[in-house]
Protein backbone atom coordinates (compact mmCIF):
# COMPACT_ATOMS: atom_id res chain seq x y z
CA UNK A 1 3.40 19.67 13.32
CA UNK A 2 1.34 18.02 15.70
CA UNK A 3 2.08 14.24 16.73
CA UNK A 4 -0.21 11.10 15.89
CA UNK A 5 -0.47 8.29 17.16
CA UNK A 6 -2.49 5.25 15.64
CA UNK A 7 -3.11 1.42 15.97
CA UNK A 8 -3.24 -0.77 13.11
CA UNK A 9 -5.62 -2.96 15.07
CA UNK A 10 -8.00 0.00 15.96
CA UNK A 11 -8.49 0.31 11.88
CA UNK A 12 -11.22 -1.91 10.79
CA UNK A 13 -12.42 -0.55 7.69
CA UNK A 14 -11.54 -3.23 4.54
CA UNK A 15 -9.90 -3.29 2.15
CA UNK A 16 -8.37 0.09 3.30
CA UNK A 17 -8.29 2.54 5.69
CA UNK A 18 -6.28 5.70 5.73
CA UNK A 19 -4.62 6.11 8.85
CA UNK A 20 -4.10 9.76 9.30
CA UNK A 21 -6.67 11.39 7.18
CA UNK A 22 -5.58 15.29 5.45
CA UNK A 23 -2.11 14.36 5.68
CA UNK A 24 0.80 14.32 3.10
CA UNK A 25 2.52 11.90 3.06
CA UNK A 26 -1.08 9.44 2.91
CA UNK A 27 -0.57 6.26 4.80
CA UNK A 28 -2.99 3.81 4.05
CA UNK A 29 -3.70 0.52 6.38
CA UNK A 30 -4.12 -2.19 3.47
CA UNK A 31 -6.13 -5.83 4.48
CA UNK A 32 -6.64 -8.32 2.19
CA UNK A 33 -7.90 -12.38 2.91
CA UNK A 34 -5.97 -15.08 1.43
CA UNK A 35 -6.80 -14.84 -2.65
CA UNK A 36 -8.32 -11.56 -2.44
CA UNK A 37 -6.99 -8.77 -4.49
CA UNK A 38 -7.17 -5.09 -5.62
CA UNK A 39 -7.57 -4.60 -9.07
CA UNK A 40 -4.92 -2.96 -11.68
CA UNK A 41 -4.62 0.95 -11.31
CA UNK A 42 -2.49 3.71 -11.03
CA UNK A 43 -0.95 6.73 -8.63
CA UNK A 44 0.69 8.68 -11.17
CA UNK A 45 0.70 11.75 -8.66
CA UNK A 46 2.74 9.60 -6.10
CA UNK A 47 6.26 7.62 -5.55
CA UNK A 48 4.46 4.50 -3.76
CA UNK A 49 6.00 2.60 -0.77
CA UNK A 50 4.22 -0.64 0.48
CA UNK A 51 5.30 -2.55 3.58
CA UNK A 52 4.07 -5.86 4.67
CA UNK A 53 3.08 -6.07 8.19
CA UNK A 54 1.62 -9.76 7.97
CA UNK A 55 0.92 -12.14 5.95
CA UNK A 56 2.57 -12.96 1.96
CA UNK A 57 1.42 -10.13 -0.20
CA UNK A 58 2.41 -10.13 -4.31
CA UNK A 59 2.33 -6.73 -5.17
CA UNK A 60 2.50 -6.90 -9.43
CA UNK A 61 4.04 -3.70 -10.68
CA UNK A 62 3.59 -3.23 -14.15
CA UNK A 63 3.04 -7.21 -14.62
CA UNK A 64 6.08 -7.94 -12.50
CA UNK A 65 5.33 -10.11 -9.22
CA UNK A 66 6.97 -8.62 -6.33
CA UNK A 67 6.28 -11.09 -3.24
CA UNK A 68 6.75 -9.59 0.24
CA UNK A 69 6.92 -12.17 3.24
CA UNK A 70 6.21 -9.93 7.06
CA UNK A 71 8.46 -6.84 7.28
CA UNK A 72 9.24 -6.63 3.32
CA UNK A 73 8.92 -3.45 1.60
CA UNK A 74 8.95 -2.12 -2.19
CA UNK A 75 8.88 0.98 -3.64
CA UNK A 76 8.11 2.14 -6.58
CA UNK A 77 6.61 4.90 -9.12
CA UNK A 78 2.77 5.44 -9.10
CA UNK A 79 2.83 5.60 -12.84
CA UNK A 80 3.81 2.39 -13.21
CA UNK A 81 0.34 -0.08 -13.00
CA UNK A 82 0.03 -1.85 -9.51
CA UNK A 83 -1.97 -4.86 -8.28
CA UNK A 84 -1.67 -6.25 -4.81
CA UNK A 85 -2.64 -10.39 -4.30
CA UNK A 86 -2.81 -11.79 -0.66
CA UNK A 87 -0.99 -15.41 -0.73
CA UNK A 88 -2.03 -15.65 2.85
CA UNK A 89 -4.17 -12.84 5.14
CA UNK A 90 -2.50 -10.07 4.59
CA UNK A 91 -1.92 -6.72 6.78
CA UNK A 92 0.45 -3.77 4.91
CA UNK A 93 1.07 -0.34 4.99
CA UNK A 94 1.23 1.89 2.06
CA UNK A 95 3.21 5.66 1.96
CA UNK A 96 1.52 7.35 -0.77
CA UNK A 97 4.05 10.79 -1.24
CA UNK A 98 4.01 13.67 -3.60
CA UNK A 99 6.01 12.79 -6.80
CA UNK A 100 9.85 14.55 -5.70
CA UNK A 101 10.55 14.87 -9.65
CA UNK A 102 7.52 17.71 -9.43
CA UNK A 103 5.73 15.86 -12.88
């Protein structure tokens, strides 16, 4: 495997950007401005992890508010419906890995 190396600040592209492109697991530089949002959807190939970086993000999982303040993280199955809500600027990282239960 060959080490990478990236800064967050280098990756401009918005909403998202992924940060190491061809890679498993995908990480995925997410920026949002207070109030915007991403609409409902799904990654039912994927476990999902999201980490906050900056900001106050509510990331609903199936309808359930789940509000991460700077260095916060949730995880959670990309079958279940997600929809992330910036409550200030926001700056997170999302790990996007093949399902481990092989469905």
């Amino acid at each position: 495997m060959t080490v990478e190396t990236a800064a967050l600040d280098d990756l401009t592209e918005r909403p998202h950007e992924v940060v190491f492109e061809g890679t498993e697991p995908r990480v995925v530089r997410l920026a949002l401005d207070e109030g915007e949002e991403v609409p409902a959807h799904r990654h039912p190939e994927r476990e999902v992890v999201v980490y906050l970086v900056s900001g106050r993000l509510d990331v609903r999982v199936d309808g359930e508010s789940n509000v991460l303040e700077s260095g916060d993280l949730v995880r959670f199955d990309g079958r279940d419906e997600v929809s992330p809500r910036a409550e200030a600027d926001s700056t997170a990282l999302l790990v996007l890995a093949p399902r481990s239960d092989g469905e």
